[in-house]
mmCIF file of C-alpha atoms in Angstrom:
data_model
loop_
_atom_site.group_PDB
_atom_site.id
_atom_site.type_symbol
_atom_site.label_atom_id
_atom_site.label_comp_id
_atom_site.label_asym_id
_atom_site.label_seq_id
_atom_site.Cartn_x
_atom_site.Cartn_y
_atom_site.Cartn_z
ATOM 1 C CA UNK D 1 0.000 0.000 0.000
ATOM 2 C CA UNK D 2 1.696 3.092 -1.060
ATOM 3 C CA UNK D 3 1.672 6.570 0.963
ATOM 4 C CA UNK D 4 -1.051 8.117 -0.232
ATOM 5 C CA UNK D 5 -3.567 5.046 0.341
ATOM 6 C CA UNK D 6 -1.607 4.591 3.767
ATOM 7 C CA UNK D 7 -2.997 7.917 4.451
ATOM 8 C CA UNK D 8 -6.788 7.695 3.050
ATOM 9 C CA UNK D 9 -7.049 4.598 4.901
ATOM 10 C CA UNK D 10 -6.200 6.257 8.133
ATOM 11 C CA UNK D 11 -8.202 8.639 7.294
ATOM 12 C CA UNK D 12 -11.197 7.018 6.833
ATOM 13 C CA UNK D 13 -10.651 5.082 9.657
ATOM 14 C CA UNK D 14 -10.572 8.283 11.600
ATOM 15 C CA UNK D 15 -14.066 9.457 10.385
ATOM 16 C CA UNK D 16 -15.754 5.979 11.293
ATOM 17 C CA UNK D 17 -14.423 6.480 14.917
ATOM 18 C CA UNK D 18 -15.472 9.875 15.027
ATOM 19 C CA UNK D 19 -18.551 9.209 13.711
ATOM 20 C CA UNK D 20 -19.063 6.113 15.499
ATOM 21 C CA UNK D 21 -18.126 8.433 19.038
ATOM 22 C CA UNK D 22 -20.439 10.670 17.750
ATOM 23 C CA UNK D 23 -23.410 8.724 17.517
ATOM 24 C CA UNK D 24 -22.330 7.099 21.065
ATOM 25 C CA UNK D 25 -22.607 10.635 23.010
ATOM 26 C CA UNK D 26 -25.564 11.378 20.669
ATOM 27 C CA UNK D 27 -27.777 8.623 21.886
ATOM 28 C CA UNK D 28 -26.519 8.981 25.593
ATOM 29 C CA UNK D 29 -27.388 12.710 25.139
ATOM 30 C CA UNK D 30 -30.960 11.519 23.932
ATOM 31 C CA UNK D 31 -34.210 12.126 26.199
ATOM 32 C CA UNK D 32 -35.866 8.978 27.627
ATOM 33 C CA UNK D 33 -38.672 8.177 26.048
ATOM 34 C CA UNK D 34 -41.956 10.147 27.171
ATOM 35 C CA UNK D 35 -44.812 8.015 29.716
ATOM 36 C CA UNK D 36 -48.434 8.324 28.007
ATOM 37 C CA UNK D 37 -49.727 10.935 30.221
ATOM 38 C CA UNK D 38 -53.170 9.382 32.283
ATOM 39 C CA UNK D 39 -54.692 12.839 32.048
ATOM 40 C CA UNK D 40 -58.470 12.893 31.636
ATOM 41 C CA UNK D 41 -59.475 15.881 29.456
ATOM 42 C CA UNK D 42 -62.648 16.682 27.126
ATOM 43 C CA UNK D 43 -62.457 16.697 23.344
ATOM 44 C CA UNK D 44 -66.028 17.845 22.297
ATOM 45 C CA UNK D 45 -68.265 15.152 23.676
ATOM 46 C CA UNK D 46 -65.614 12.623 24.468
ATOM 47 C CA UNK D 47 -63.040 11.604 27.168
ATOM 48 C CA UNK D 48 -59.782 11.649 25.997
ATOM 49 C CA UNK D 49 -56.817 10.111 27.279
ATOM 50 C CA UNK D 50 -53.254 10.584 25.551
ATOM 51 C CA UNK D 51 -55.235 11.403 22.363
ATOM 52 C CA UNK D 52 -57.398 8.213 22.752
ATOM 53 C CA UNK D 53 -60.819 8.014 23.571
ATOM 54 C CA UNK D 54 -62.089 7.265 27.439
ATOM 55 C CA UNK D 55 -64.991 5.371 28.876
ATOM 56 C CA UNK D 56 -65.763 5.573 32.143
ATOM 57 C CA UNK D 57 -66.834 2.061 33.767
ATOM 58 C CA UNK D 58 -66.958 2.639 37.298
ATOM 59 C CA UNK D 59 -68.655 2.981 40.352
ATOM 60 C CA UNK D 60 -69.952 4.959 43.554
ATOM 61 C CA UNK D 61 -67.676 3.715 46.713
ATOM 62 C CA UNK D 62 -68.766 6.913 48.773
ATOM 63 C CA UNK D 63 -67.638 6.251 52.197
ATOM 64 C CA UNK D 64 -66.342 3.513 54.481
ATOM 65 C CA UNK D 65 -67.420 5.506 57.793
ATOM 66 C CA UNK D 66 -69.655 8.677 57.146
ATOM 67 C CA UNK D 67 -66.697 11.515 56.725
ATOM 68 C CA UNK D 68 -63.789 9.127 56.302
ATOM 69 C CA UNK D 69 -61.123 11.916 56.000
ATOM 70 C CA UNK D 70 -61.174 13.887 58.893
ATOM 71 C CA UNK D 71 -58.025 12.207 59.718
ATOM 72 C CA UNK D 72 -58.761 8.840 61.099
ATOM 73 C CA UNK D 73 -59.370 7.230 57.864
ATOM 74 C CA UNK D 74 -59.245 3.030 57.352
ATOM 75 C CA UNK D 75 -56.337 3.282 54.833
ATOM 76 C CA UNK D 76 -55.924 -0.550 54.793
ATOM 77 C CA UNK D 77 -59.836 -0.715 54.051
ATOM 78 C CA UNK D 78 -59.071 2.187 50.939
ATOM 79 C CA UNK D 79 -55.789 0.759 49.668
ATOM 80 C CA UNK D 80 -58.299 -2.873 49.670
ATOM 81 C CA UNK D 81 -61.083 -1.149 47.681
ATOM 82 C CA UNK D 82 -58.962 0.344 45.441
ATOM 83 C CA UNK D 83 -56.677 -2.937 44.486
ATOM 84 C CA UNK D 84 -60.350 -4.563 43.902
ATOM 85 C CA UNK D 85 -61.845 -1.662 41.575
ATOM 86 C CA UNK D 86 -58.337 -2.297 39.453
ATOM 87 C CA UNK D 87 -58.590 -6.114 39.438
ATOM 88 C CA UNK D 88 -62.084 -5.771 37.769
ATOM 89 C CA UNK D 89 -61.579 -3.269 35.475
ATOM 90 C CA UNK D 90 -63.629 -0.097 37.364
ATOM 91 C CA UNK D 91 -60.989 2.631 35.678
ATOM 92 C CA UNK D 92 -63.144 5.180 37.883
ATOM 93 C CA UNK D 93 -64.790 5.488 41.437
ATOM 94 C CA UNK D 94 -66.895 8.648 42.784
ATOM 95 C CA UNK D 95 -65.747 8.995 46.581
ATOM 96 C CA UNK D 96 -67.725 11.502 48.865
ATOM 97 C CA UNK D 97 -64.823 13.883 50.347
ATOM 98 C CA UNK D 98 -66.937 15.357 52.788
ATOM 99 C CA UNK D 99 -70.763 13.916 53.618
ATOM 100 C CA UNK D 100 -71.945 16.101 55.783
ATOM 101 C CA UNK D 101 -71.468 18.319 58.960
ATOM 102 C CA UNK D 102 -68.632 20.156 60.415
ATOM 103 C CA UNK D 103 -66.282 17.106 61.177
ATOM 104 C CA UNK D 104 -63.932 18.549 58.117
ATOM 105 C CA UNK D 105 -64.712 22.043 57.694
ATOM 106 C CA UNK D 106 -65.728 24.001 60.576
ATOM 107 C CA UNK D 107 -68.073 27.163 60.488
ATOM 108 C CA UNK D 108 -69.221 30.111 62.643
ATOM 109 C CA UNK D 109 -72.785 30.452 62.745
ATOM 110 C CA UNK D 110 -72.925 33.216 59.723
ATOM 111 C CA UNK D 111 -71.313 30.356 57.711
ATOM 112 C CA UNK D 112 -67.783 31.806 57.544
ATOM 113 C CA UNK D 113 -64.603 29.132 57.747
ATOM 114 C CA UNK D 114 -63.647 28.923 60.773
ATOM 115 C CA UNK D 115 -60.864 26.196 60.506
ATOM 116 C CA UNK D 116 -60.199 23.118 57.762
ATOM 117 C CA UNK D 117 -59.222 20.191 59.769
ATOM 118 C CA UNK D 118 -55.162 19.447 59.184
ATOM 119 C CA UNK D 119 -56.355 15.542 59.208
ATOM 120 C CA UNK D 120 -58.256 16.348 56.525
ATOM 121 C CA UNK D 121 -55.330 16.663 54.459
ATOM 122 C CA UNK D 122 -53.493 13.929 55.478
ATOM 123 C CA UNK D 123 -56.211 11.626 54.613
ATOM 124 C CA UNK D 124 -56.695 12.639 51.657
ATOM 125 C CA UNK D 125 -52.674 12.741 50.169
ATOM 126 C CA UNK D 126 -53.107 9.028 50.945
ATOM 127 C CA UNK D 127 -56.262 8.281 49.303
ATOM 128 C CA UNK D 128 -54.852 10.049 45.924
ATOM 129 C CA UNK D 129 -51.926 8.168 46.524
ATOM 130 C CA UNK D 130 -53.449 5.039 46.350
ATOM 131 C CA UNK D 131 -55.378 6.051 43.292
ATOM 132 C CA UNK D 132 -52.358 6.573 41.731
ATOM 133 C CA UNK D 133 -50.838 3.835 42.692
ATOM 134 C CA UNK D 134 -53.675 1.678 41.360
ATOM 135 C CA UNK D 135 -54.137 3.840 38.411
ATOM 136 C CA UNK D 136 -58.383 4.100 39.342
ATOM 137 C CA UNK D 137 -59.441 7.370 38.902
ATOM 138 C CA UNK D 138 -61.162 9.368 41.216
ATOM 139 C CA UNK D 139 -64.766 11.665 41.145
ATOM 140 C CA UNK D 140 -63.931 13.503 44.498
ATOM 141 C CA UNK D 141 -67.392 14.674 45.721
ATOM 142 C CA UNK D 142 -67.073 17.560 47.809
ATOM 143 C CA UNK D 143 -69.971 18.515 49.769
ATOM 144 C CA UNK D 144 -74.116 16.946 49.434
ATOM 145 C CA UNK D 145 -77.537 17.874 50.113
ATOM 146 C CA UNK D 146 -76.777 16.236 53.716
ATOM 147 C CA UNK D 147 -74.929 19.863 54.242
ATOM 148 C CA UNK D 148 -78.294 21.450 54.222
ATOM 149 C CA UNK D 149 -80.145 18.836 55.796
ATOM 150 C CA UNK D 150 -81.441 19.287 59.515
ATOM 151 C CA UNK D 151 -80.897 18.011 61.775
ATOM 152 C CA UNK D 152 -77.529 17.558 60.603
ATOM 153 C CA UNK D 153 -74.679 18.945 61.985
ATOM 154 C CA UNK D 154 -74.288 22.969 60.699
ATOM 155 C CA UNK D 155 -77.266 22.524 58.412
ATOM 156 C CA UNK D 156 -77.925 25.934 59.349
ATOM 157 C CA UNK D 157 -74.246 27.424 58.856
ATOM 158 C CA UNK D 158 -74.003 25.675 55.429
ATOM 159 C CA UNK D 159 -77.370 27.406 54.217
ATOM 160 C CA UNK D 160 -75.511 30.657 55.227
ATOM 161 C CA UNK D 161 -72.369 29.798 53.295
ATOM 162 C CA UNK D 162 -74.149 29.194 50.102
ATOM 163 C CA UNK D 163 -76.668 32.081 50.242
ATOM 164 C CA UNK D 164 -73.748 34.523 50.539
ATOM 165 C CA UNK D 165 -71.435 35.257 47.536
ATOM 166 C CA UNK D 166 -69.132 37.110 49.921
ATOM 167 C CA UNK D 167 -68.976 33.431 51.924
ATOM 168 C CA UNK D 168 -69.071 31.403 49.007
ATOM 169 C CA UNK D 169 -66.199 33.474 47.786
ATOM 170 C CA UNK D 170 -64.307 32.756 51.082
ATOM 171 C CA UNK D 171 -64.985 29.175 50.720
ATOM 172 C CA UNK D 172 -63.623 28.808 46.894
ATOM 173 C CA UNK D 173 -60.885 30.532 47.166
ATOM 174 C CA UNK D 174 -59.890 28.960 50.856
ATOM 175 C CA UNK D 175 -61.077 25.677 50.435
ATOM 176 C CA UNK D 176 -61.433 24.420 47.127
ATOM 177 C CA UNK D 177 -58.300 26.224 45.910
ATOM 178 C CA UNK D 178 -56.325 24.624 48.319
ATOM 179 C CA UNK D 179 -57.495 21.152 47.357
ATOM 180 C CA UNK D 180 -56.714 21.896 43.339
ATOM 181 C CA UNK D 181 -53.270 23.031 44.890
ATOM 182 C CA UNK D 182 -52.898 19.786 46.594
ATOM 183 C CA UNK D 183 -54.347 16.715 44.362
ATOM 184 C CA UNK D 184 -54.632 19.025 41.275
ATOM 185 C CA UNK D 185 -51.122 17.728 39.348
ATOM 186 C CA UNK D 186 -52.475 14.027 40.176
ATOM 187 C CA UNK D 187 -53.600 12.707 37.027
ATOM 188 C CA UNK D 188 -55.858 10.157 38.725
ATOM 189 C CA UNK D 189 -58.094 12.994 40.211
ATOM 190 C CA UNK D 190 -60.519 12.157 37.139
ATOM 191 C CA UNK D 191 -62.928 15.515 38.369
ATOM 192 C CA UNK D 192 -64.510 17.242 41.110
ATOM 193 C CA UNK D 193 -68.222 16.716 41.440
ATOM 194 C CA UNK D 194 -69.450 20.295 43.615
ATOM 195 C CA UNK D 195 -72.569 18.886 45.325
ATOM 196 C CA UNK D 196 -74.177 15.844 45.452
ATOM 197 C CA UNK D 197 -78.040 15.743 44.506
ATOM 198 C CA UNK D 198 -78.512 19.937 45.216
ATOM 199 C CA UNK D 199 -82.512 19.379 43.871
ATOM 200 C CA UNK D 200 -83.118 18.600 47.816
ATOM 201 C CA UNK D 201 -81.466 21.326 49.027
ATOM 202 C CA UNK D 202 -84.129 23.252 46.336
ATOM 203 C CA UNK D 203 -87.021 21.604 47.034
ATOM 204 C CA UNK D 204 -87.442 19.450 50.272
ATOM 205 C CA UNK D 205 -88.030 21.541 53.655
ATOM 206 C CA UNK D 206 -85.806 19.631 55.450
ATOM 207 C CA UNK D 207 -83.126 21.049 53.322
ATOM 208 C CA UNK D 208 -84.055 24.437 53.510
ATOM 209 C CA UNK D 209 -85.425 24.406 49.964
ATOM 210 C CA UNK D 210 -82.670 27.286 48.680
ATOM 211 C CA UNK D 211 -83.161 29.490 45.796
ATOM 212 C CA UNK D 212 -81.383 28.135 42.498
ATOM 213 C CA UNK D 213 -79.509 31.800 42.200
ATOM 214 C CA UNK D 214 -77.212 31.374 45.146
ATOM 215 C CA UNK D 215 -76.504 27.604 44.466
ATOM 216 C CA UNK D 216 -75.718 28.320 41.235
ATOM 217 C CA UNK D 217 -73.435 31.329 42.083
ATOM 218 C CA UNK D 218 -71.871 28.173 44.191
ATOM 219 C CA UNK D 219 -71.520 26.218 41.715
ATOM 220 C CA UNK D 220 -70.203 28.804 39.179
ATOM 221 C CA UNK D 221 -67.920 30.198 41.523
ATOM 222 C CA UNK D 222 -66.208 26.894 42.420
ATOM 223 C CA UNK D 223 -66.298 26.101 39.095
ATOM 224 C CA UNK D 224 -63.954 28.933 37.871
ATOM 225 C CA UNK D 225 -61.690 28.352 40.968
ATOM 226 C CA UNK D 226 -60.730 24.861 40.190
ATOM 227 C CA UNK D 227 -60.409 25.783 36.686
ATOM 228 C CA UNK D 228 -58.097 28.704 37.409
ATOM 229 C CA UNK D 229 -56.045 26.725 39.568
ATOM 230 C CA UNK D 230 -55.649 23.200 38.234
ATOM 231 C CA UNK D 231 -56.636 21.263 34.790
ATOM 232 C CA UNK D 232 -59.062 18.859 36.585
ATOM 233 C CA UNK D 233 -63.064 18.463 35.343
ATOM 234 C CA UNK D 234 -65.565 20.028 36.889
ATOM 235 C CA UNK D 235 -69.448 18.517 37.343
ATOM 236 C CA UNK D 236 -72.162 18.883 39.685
ATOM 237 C CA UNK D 237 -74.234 15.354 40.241
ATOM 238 C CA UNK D 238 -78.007 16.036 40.021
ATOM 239 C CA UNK D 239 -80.058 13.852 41.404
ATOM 240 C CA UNK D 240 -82.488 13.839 38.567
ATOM 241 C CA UNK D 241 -82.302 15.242 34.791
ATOM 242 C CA UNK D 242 -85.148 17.978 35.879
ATOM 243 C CA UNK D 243 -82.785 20.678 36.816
ATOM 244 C CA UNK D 244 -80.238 19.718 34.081
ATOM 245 C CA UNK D 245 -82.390 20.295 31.228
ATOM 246 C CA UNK D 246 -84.022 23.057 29.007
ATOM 247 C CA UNK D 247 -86.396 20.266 28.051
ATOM 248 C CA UNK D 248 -87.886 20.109 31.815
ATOM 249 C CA UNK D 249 -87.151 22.960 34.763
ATOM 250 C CA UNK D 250 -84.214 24.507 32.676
ATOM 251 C CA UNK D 251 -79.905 23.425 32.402
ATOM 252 C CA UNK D 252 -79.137 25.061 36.391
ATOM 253 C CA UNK D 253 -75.346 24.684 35.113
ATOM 254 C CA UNK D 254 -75.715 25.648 31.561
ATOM 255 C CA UNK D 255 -72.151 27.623 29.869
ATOM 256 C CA UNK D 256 -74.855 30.879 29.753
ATOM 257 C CA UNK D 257 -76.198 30.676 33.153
ATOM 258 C CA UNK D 258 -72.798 30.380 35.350
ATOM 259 C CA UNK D 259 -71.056 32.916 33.254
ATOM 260 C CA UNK D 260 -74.079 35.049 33.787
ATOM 261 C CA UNK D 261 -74.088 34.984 37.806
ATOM 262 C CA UNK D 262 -70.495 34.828 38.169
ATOM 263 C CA UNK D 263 -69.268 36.976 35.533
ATOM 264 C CA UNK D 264 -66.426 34.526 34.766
ATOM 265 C CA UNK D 265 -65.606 33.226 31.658
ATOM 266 C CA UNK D 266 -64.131 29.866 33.780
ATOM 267 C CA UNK D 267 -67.455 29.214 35.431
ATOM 268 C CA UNK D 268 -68.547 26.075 33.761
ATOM 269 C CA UNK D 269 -68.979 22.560 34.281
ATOM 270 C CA UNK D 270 -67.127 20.421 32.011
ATOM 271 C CA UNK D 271 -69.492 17.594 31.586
ATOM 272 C CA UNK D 272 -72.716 16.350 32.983
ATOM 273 C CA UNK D 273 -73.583 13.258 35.136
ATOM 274 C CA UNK D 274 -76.757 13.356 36.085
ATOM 275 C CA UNK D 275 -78.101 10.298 38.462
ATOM 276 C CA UNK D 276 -80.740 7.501 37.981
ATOM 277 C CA UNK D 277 -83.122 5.517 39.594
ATOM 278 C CA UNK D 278 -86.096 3.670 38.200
ATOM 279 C CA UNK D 279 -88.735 5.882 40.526
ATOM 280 C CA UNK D 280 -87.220 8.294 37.565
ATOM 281 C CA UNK D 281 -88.526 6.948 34.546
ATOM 282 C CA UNK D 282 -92.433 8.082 34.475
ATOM 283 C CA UNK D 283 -90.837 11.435 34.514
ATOM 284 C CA UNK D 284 -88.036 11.521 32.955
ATOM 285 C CA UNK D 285 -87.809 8.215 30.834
ATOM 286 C CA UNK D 286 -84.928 5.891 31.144
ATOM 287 C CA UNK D 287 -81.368 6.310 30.308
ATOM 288 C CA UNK D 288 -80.496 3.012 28.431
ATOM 289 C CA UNK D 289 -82.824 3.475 25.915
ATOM 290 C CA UNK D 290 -81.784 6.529 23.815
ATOM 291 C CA UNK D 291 -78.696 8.927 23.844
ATOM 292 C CA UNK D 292 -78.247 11.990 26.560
ATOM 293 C CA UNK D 293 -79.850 14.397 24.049
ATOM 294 C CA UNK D 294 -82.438 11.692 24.027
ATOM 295 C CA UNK D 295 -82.933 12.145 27.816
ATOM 296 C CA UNK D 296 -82.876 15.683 27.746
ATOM 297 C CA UNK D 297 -79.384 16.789 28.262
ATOM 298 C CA UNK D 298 -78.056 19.470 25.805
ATOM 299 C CA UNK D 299 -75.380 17.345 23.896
ATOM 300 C CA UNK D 300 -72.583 20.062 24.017
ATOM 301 C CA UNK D 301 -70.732 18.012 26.877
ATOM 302 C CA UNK D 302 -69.658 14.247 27.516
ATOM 303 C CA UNK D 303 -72.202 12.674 29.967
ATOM 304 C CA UNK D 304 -72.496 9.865 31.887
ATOM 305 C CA UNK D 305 -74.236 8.356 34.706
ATOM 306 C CA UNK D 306 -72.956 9.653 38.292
ATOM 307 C CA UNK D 307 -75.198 7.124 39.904
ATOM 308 C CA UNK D 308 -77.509 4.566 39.252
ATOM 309 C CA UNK D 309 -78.861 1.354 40.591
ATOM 310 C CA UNK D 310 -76.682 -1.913 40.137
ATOM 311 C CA UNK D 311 -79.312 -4.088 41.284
ATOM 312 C CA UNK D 312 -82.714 -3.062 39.397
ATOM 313 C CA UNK D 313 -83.273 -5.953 37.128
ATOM 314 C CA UNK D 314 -86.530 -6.603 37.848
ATOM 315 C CA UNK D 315 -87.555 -3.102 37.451
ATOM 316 C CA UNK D 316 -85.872 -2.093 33.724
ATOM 317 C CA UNK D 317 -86.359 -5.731 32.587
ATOM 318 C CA UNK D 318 -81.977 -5.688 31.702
ATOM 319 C CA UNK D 319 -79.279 -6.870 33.556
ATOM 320 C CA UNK D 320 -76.674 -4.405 34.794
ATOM 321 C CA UNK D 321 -73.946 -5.815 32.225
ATOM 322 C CA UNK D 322 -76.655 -4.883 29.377
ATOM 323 C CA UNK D 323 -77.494 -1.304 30.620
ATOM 324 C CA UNK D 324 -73.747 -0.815 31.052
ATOM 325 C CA UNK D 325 -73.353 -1.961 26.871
ATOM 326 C CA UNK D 326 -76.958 0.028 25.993
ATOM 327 C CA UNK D 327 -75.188 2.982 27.797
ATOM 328 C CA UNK D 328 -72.197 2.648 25.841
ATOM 329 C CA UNK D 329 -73.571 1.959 22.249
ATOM 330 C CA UNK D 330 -76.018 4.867 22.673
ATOM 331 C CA UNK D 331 -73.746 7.416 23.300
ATOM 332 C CA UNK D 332 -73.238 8.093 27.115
ATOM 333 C CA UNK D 333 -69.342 8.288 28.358
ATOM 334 C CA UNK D 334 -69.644 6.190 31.219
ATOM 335 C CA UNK D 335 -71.988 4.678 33.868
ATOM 336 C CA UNK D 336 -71.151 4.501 37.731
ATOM 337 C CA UNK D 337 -73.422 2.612 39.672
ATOM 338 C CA UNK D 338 -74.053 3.483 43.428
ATOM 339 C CA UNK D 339 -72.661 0.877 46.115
ATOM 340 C CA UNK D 340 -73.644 1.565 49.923
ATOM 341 C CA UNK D 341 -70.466 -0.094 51.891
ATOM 342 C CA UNK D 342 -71.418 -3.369 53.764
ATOM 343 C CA UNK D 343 -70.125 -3.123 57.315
ATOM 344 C CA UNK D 344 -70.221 -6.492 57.900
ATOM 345 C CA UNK D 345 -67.938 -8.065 55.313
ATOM 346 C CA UNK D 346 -66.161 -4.697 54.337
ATOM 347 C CA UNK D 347 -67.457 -5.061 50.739
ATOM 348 C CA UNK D 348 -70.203 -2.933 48.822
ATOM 349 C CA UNK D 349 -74.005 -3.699 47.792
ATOM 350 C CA UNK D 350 -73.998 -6.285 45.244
ATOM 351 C CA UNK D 351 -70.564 -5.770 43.851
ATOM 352 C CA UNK D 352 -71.126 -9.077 42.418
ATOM 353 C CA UNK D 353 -73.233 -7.663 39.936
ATOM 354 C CA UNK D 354 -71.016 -4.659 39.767
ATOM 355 C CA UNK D 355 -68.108 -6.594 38.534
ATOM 356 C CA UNK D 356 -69.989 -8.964 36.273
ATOM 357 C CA UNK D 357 -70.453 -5.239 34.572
ATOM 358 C CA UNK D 358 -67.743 -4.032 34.232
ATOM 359 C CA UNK D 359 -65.352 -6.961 33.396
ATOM 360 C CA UNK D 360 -67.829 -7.496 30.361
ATOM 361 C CA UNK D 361 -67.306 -3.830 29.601
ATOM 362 C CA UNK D 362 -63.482 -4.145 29.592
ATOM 363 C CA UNK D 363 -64.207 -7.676 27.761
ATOM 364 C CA UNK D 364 -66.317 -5.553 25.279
ATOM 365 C CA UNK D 365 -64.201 -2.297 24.700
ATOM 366 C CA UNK D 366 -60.813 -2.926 26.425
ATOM 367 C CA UNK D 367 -59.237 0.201 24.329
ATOM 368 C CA UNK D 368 -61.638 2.272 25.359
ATOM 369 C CA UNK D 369 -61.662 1.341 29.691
ATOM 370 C CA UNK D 370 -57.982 1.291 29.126
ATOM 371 C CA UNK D 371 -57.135 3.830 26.514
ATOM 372 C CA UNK D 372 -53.213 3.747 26.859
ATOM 373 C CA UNK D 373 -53.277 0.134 28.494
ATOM 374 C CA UNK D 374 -54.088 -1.406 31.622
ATOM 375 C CA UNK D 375 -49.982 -2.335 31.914
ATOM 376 C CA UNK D 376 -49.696 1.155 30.732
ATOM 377 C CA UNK D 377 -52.084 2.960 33.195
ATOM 378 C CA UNK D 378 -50.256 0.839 36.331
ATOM 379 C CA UNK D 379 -46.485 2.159 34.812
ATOM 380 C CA UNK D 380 -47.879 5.393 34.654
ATOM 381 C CA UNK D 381 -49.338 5.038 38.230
ATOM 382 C CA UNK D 382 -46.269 3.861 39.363
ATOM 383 C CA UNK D 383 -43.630 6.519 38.269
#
């Protein structure tokens, strides 16, 4: 080999190395790959997850004891319930954050905060850590028509609260900022539903039968404050379609109307989920049959079922697993079917029936329960 091939050699072989350096450091320099993100957000009327569309087939677990997080919560019994929900496919579970009273949340009389309970907290950075950890989303529920309800506990003192947009102000921006602030970044917080079932607080006695203008300044108000501090949904769970529909009393949580008594562009709800029961249907007509817009709900939002029976066979003439599939192939975004806790066994009503349901859901629509995969969803849980 004479000089000058001696040298084009060499150098050759010094561009291979340097390359081959190059493309070492390059792919040590490179940025681990990205973890589908388990976010829940709204695309029109759809859950989306990752770009992929979201069905909700869950449940109600609402309490173990009446006001489990005042800082004495079970957290074997939660960490239980939620390792169950996962091994039967429930992606999401509505949880009652505070039932009732002052246990939580304390008031003076003119329904000013007077103190949150610390425990409170605690509590509740385990429970979202074990949704995490499970990858089960959450509905937290943060206060009910129990509030209102005498002889409860501060019946009285909530009335105040919510009939006052000075003291509804106080409790947005002290309370339910806080808790966006705190569980807002978890991306297993599926939503916050404001009230449970506020028709009773309108119309029964015993609930002080409220005007519609201050609840709805409530809701409105809470509504923008979650949405100016965190990315999490926002839904209030009526207790019947009436007050969630122009087609019967009017939409109580329509875009229009919260912008309107707020004067915030944030004040709205981000999807409906009205509840069910069969003493409905005379009224109202029944769910499984048609589409939301069918039942009366506007169509502008994804809806689904925040409760309904898991044990009315007899009544609607279908088994749970086929009003779970009607719901689905007509349109709603999810069912969640309400489940009193059984003290004796530390189980829920019927949850045989519940999980006949919903592992024929995931049998049915797998892609759709688990949008980015159920090995997927537990990684992402577990990072």
């Amino acid at each position: 080999m004479n000089a000058f091939a001696k040298r084009a050699a060499a150098a050759a072989m010094s561009m291979v190395m340097l390359f081959s350096f190059s493309s070492c450091g390059k792919a040590e320099e490179a940025a681990p790959e990205e973890t589908a993100s388990a976010r829940v957000t709204v695309d029109g009327t759809k859950f989306m997850v990752d770009g992929k569309e979201l069905w909700i087939n869950g449940c109600n677990t609402p309490w173990h004891n009446w006001n489990d997080f005042t800082g004495n919560m079970d957290a074997e019994f939660w960490d239980g319930a939620f390792a169950q929900l996962a091994e039967d496919n429930i992606n999401c579970t509505r949880i009652w954050i505070n039932c009732a009273g002052e246990s939580i949340i304390r008031l003076k009389t003119t329904g000013e905060i007077k103190e949150i309970r610390e425990g409170h907290w605690t509590d509740l950075d385990k429970l979202f850590e074990m949704a995490e950890k499970h990858g089960v989303y959450v509905m937290a529920t943060l206060t009910s028509f129990d509030h209102f309800k005498e002889p409860n506990a501060g019946y009285d003192k909530w009335r105040n609260l919510v009939s006052s947009k000075e003291l509804t102000d106080a409790y947005a921006d002290t309370y339910v900022a806080e808790f966006c602030k705190r569980y807002g970044s978890n991306e297993y917080l599926f939503a916050i539903d404001l009230m449970n079932e506020p028709d009773w607080v309108h119309e029964n006695a015993e609930c002080g039968q409220l005007d519609w203008n201050g609840l709805s300044y409530f809701f409105g108000k809470c509504a923008a404050t979650i949405h100016e501090n965190s990315d999490t949904l926002v839904t209030v769970g009526f207790g019947m379609v009436r007050y969630n529909s122009d087609k019967y009393e009017g939409n109580i949580v329509s875009d229009e109307h919260l912008k309107e008594v707020t004067g915030n562009d944030k004040a709205y709800v981000d999807f409906y989920s009205p509840h069910f029961y069969m003493w409905e249907k005379p009224y109202f007509g029944f769910p499984y049959s048609g589409s939301p817009t069918d039942f009366g709900l506007d169509g502008t939002k994804p809806t689904l079922l925040g409760e309904a029976s898991n044990d009315d066979e007899k009544e609607s003439k279908m088994t749970l697993t086929e009003e779970y599939k009607a719901a689905y192939d007509n349109g709603w975004n999810g069912v969640m079917v309400w489940m009193d806790p059984v003290e004796e066994d530390y189980s829920w009503y019927r949850y045989d029936l519940t999980r006949t349901a919903t592992n024929a859901m995931y049998d049915y629509i797998p892609d759709k329960v688990y949008p980015i995969g159920k090995k997927a969803a537990a990684e992402t849980a577990a990072e």
